[in-house]
JSON list of C-alpha atoms in Angstrom, two decimals:
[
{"chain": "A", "resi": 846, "resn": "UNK", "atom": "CA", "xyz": [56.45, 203.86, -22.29]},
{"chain": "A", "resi": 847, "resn": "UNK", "atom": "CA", "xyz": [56.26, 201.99, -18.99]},
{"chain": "A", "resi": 848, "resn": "UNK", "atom": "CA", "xyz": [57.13, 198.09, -19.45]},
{"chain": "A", "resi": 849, "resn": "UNK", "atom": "CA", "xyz": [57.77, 195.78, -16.14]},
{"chain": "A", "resi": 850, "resn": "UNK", "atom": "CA", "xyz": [57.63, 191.85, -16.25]},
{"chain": "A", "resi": 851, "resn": "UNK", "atom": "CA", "xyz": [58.46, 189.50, -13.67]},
{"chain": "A", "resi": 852, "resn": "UNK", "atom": "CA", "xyz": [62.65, 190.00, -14.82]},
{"chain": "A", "resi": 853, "resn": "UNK", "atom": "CA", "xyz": [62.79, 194.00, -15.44]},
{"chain": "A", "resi": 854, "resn": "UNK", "atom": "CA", "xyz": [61.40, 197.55, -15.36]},
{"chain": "A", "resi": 855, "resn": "UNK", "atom": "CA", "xyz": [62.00, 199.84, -17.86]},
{"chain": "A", "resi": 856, "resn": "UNK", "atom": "CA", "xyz": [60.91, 203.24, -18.80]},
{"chain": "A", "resi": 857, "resn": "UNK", "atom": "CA", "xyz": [61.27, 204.89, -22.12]},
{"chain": "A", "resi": 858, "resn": "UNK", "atom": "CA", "xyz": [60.82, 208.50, -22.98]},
{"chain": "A", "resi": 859, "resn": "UNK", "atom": "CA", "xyz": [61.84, 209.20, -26.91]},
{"chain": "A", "resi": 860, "resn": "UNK", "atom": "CA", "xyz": [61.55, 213.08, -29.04]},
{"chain": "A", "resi": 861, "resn": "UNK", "atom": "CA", "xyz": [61.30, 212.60, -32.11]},
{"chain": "A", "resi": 862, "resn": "UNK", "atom": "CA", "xyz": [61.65, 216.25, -33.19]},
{"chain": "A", "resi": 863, "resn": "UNK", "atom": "CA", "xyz": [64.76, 216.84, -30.25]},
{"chain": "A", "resi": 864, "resn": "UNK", "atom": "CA", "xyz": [68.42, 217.09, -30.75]},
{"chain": "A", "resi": 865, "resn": "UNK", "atom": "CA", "xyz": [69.93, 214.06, -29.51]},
{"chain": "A", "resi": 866, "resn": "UNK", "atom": "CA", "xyz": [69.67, 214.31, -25.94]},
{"chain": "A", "resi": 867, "resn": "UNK", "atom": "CA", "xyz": [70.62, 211.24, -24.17]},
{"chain": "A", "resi": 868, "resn": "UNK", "atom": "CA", "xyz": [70.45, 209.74, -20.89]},
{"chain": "A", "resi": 869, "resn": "UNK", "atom": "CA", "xyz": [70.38, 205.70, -20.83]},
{"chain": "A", "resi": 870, "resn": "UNK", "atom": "CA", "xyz": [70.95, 203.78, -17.72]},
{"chain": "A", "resi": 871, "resn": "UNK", "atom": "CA", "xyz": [69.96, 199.89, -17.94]},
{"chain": "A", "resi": 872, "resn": "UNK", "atom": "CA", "xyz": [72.90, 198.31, -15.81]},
{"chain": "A", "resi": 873, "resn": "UNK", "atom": "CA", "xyz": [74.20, 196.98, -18.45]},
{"chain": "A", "resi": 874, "resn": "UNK", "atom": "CA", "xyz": [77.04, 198.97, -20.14]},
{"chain": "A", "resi": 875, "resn": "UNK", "atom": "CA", "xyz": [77.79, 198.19, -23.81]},
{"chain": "A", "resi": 876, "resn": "UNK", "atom": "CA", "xyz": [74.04, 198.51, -24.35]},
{"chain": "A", "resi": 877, "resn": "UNK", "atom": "CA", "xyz": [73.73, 201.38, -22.92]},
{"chain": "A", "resi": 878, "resn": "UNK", "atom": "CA", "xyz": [76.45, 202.75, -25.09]},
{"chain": "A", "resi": 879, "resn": "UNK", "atom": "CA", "xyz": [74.85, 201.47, -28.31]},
{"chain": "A", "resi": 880, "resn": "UNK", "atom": "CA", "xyz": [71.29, 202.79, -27.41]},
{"chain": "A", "resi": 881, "resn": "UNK", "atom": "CA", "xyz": [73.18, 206.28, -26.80]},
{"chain": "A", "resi": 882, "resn": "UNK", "atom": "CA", "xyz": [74.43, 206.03, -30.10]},
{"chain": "A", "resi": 883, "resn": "UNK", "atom": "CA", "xyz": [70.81, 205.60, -31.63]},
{"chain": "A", "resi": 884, "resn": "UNK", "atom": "CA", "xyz": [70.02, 208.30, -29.62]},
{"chain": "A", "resi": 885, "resn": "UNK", "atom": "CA", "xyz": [72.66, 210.45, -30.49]},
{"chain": "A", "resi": 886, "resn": "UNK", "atom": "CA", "xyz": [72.99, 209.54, -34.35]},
{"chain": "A", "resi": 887, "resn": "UNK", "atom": "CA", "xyz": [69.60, 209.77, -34.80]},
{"chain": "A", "resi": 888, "resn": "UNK", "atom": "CA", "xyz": [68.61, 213.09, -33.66]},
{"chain": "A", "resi": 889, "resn": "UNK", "atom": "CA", "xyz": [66.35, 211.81, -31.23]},
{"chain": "A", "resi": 890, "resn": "UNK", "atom": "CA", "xyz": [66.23, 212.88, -27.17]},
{"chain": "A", "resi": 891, "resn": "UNK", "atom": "CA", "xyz": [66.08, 209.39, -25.54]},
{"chain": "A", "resi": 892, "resn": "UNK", "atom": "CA", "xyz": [65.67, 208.56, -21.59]},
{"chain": "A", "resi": 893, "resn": "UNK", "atom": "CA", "xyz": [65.93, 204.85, -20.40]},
{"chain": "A", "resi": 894, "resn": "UNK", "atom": "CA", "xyz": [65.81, 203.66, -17.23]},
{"chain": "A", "resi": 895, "resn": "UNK", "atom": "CA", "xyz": [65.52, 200.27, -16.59]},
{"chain": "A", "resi": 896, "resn": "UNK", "atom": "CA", "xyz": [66.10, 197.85, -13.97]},
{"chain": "A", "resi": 897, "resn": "UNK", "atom": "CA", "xyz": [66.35, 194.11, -14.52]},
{"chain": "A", "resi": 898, "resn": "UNK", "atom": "CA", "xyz": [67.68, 190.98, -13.32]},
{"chain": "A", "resi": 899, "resn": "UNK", "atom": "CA", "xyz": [71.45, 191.33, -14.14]},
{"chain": "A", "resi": 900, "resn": "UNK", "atom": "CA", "xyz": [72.67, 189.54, -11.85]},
{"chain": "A", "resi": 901, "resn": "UNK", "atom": "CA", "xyz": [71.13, 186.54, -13.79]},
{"chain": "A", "resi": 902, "resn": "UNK", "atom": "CA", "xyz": [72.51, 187.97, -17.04]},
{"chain": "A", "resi": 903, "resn": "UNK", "atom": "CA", "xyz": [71.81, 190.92, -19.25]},
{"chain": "A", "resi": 904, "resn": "UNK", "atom": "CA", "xyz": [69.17, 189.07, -21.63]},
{"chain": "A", "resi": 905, "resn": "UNK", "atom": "CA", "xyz": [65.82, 189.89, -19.84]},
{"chain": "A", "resi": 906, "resn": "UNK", "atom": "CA", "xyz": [67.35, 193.35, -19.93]},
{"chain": "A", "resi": 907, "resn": "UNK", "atom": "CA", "xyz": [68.04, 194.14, -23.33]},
{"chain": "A", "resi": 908, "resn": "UNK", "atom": "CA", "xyz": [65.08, 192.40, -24.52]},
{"chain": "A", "resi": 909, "resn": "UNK", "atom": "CA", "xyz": [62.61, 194.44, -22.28]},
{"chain": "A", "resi": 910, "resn": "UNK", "atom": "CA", "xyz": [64.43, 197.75, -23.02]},
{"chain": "A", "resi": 911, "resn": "UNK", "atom": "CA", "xyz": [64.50, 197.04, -26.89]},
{"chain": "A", "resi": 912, "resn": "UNK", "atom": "CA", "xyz": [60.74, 196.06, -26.56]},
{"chain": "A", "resi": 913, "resn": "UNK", "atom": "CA", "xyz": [59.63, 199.07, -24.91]},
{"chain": "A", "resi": 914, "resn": "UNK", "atom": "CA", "xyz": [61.72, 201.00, -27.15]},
{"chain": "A", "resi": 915, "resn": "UNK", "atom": "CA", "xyz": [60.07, 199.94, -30.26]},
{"chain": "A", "resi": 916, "resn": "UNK", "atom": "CA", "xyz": [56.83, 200.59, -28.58]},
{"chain": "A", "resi": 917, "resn": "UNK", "atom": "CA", "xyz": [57.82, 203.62, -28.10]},
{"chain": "A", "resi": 918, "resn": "UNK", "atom": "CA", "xyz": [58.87, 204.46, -31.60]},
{"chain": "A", "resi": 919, "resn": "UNK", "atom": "CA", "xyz": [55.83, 203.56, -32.82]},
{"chain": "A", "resi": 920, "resn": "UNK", "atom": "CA", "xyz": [53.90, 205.50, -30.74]},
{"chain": "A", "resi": 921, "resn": "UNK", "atom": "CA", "xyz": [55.81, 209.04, -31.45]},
{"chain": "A", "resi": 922, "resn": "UNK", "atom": "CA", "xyz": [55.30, 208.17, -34.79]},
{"chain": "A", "resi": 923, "resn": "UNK", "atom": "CA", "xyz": [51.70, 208.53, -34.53]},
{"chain": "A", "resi": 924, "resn": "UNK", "atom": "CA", "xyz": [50.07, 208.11, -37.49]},
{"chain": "A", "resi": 925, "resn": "UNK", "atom": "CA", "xyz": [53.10, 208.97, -39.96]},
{"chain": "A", "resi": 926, "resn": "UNK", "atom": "CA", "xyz": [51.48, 211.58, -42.06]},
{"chain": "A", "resi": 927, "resn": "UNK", "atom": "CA", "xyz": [53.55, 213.81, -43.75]},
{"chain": "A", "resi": 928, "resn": "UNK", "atom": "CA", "xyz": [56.88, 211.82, -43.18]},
{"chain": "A", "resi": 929, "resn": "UNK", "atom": "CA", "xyz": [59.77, 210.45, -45.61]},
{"chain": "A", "resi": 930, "resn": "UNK", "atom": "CA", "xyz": [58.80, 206.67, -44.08]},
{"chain": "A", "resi": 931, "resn": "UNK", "atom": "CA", "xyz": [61.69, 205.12, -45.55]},
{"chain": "A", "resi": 932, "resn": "UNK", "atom": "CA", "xyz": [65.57, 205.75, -44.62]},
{"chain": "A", "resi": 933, "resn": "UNK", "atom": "CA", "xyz": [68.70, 203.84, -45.35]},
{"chain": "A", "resi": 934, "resn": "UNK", "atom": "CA", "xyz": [72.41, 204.71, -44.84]},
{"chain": "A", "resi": 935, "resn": "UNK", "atom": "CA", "xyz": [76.01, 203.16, -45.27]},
{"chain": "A", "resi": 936, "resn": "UNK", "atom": "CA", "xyz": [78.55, 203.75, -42.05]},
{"chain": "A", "resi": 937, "resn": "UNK", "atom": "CA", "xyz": [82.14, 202.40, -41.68]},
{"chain": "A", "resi": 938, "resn": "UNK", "atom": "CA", "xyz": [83.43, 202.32, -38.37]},
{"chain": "A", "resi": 939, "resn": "UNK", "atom": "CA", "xyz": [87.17, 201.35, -38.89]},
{"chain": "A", "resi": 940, "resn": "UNK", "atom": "CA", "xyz": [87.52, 197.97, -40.55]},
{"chain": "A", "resi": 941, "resn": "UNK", "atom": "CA", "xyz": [83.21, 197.54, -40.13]},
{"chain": "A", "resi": 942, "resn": "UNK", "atom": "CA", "xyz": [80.99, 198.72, -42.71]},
{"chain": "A", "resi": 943, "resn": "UNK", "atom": "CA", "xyz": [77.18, 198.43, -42.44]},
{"chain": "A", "resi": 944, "resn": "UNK", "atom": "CA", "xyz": [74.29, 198.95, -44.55]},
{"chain": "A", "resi": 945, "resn": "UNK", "atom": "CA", "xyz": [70.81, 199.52, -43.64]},
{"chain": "A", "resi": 946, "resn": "UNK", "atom": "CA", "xyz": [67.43, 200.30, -45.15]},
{"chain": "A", "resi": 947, "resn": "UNK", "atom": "CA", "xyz": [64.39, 200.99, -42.76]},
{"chain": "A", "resi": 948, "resn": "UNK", "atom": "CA", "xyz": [60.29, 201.30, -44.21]},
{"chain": "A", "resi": 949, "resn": "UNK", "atom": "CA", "xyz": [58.39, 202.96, -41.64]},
{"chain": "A", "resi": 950, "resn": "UNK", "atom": "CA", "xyz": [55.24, 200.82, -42.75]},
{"chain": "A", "resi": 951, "resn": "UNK", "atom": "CA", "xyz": [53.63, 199.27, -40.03]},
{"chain": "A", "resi": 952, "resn": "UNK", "atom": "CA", "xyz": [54.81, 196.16, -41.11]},
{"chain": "A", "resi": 953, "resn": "UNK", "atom": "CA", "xyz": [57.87, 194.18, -38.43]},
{"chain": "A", "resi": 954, "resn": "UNK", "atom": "CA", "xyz": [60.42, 192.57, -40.85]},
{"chain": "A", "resi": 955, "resn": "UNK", "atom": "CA", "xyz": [64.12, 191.96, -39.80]},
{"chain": "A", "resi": 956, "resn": "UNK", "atom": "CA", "xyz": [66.51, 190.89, -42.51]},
{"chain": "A", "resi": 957, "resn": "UNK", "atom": "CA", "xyz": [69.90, 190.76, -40.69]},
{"chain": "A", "resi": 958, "resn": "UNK", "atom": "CA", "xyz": [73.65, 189.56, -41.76]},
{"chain": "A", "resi": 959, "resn": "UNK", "atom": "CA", "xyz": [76.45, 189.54, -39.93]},
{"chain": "A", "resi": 960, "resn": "UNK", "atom": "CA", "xyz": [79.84, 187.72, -40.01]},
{"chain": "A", "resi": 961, "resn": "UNK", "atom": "CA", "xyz": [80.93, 185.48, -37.17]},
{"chain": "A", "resi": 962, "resn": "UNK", "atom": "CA", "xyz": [82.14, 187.82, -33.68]},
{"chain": "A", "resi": 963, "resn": "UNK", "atom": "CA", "xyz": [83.39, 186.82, -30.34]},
{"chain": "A", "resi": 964, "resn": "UNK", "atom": "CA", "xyz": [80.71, 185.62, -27.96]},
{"chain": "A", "resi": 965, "resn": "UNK", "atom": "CA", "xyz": [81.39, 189.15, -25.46]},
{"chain": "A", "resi": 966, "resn": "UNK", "atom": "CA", "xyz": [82.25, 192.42, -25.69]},
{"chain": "A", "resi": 967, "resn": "UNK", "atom": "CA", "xyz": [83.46, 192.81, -21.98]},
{"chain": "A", "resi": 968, "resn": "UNK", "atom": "CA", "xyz": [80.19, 191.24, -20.47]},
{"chain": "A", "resi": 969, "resn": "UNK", "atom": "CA", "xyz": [77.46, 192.12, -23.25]},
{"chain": "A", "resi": 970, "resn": "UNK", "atom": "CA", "xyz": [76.79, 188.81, -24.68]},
{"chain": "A", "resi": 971, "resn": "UNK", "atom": "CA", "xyz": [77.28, 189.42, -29.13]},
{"chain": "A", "resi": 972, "resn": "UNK", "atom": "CA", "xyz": [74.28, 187.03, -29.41]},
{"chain": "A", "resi": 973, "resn": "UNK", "atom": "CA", "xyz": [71.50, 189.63, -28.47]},
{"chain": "A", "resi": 974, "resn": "UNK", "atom": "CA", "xyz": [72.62, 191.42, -31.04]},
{"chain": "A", "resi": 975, "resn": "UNK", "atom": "CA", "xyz": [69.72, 189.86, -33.42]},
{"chain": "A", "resi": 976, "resn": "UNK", "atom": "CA", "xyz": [67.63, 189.73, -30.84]},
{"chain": "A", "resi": 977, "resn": "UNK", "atom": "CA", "xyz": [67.42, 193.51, -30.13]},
{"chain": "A", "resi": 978, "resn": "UNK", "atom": "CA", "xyz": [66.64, 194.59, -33.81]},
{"chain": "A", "resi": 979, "resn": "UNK", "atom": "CA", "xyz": [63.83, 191.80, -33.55]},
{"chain": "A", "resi": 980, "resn": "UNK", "atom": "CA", "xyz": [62.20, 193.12, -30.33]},
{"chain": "A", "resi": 981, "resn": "UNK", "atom": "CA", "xyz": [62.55, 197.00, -31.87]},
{"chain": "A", "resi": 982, "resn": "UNK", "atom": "CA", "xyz": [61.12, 195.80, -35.37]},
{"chain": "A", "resi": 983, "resn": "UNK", "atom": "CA", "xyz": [58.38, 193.66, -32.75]},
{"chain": "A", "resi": 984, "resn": "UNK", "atom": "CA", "xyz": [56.71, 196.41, -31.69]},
{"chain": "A", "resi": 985, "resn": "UNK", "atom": "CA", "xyz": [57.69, 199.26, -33.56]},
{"chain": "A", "resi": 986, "resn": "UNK", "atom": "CA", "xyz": [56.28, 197.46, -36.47]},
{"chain": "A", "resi": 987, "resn": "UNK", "atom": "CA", "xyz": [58.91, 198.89, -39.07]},
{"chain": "A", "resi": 988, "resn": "UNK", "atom": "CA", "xyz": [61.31, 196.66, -41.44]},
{"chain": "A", "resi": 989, "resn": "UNK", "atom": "CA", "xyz": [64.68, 196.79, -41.20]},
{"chain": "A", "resi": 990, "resn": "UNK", "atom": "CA", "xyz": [67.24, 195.34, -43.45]},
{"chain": "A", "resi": 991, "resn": "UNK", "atom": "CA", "xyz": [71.09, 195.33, -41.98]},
{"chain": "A", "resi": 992, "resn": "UNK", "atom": "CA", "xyz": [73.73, 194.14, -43.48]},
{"chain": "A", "resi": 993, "resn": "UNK", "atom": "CA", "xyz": [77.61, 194.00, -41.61]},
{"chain": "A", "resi": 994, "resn": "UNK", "atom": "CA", "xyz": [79.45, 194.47, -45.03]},
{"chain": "A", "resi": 995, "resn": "UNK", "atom": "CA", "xyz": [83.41, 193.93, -43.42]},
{"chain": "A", "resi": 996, "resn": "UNK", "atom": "CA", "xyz": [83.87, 193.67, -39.67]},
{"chain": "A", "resi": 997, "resn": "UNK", "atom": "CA", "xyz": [85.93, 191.59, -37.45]},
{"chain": "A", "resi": 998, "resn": "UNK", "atom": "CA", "xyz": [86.26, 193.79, -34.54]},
{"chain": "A", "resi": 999, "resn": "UNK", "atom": "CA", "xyz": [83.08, 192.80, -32.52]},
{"chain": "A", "resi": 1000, "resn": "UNK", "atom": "CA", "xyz": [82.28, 196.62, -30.89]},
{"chain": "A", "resi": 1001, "resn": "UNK", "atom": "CA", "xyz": [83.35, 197.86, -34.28]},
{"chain": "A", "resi": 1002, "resn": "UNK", "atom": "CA", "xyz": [80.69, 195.80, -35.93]},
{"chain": "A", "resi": 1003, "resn": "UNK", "atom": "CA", "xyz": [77.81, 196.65, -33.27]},
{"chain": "A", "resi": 1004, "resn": "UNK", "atom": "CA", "xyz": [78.48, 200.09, -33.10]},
{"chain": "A", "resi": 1005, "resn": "UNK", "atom": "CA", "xyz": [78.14, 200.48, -37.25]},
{"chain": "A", "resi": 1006, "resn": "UNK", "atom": "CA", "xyz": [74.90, 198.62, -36.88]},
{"chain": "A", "resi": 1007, "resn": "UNK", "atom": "CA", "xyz": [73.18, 201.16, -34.07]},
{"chain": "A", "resi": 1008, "resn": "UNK", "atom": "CA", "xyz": [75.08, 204.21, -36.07]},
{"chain": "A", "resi": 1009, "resn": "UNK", "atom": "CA", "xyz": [73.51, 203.02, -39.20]},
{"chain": "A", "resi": 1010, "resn": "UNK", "atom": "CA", "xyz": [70.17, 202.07, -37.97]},
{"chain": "A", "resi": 1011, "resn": "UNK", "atom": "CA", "xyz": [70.34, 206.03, -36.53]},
{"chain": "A", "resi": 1012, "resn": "UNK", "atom": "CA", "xyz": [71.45, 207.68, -40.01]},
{"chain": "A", "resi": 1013, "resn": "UNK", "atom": "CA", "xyz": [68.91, 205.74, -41.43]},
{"chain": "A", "resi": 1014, "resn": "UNK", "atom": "CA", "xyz": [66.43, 206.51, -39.14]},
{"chain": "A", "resi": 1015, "resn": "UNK", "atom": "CA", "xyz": [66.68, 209.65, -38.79]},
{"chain": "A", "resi": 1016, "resn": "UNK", "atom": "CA", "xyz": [66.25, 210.26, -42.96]},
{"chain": "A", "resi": 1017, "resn": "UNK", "atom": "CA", "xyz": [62.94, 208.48, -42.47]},
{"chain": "A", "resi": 1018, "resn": "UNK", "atom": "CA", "xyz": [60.75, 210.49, -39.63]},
{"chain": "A", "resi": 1019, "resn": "UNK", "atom": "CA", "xyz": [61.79, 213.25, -41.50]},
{"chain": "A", "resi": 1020, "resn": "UNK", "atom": "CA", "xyz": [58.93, 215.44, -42.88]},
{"chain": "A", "resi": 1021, "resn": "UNK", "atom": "CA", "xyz": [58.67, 216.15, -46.37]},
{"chain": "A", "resi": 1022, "resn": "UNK", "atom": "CA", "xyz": [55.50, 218.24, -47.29]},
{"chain": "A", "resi": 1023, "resn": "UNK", "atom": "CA", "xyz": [53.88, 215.11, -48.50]},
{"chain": "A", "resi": 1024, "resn": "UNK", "atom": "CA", "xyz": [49.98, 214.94, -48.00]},
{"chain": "A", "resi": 1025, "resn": "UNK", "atom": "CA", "xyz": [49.76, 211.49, -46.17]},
{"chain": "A", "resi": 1026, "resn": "UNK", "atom": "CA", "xyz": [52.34, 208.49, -45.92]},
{"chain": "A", "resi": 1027, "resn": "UNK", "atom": "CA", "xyz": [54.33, 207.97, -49.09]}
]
């Protein structure tokens, strides 16, 4: 998926049936390490490239990229036949525990809870942190329900949400000999 706007360009190349190769490069670090997570926890090969106005700040960025991620998603998915369609999973990372349930059903829903964090983790601004799952669930049109259990430690608490989201993910573009979409 190609996606450029006045404030970014960003292309997106996902596998759903690869092995967790990773390459993500969007100038902006902490999200790059999350996405490789998803990538990587998930089971699915995932190139990013994207170029954006940074300079401004990293929210044109991360919107864009989690935009033509979800876009991207949903195309792979094609027309689901054949697949589990729903996922959920439970991850602790340290004193962070997240839980998340994901329906593959063409519907975008976000349900999302998470206690107060610090505004930054180094320069990645904490408050995108909705706003990515809502530009994935956007145009991937999937529901996802997260929920940040225990967390205080702000990459702790992200990175439990992408590793989560993966798990869970990755349970539900599974195929399981069903005739159709459950």
């Amino acid at each position: 998926v190609e996606r450029t706007t006045k404030e970014s360009s960003v292309s997106v190349e996902i596998n759903l049936d690869g092995t967790g190769n990773i390459s993500v490069e969007t100038g902006v670090p902490f999200f790059d390490h999350m996405m490789s997570q998803l990538g990587k926890h998930s089971g699915i090969d995932l190139t990013i490239k994207t170029k954006g106005d940074i300079e401004v700040d990293s929210h044109h960025t991360v919107e864009d990229t989690s935009l033509a991620f979800g876009q991207a998603l949903r195309e792979a998915l094609g027309d689901k036949a054949g697949i589990r369609r729903f996922g959920d999973a439970l991850v602790p990372i340290d004193e962070s525990l997240t839980q998340v349930a994901i329906d593959l059903s063409g519907r975008p829903y976000l349900v999302y809870r998470q206690p107060e964090i610090v505004e930054l983790i180094g320069t990645f601004d904490t408050t995108l942190g909705k706003h990515i799952w809502e530009s994935i669930v956007a145009e991937a049109r999937i529901a996802i329900h997260i929920r940040v259990l225990e967390g205080r430690n702000a990459h702790h608490v992200f990175e439990s949400q992408f590793k989560a989201v993966a798990r869970a993910l990755r349970d539900a573009i599974k195929l399981d000999g069903v005739a159709g979409i459950p």
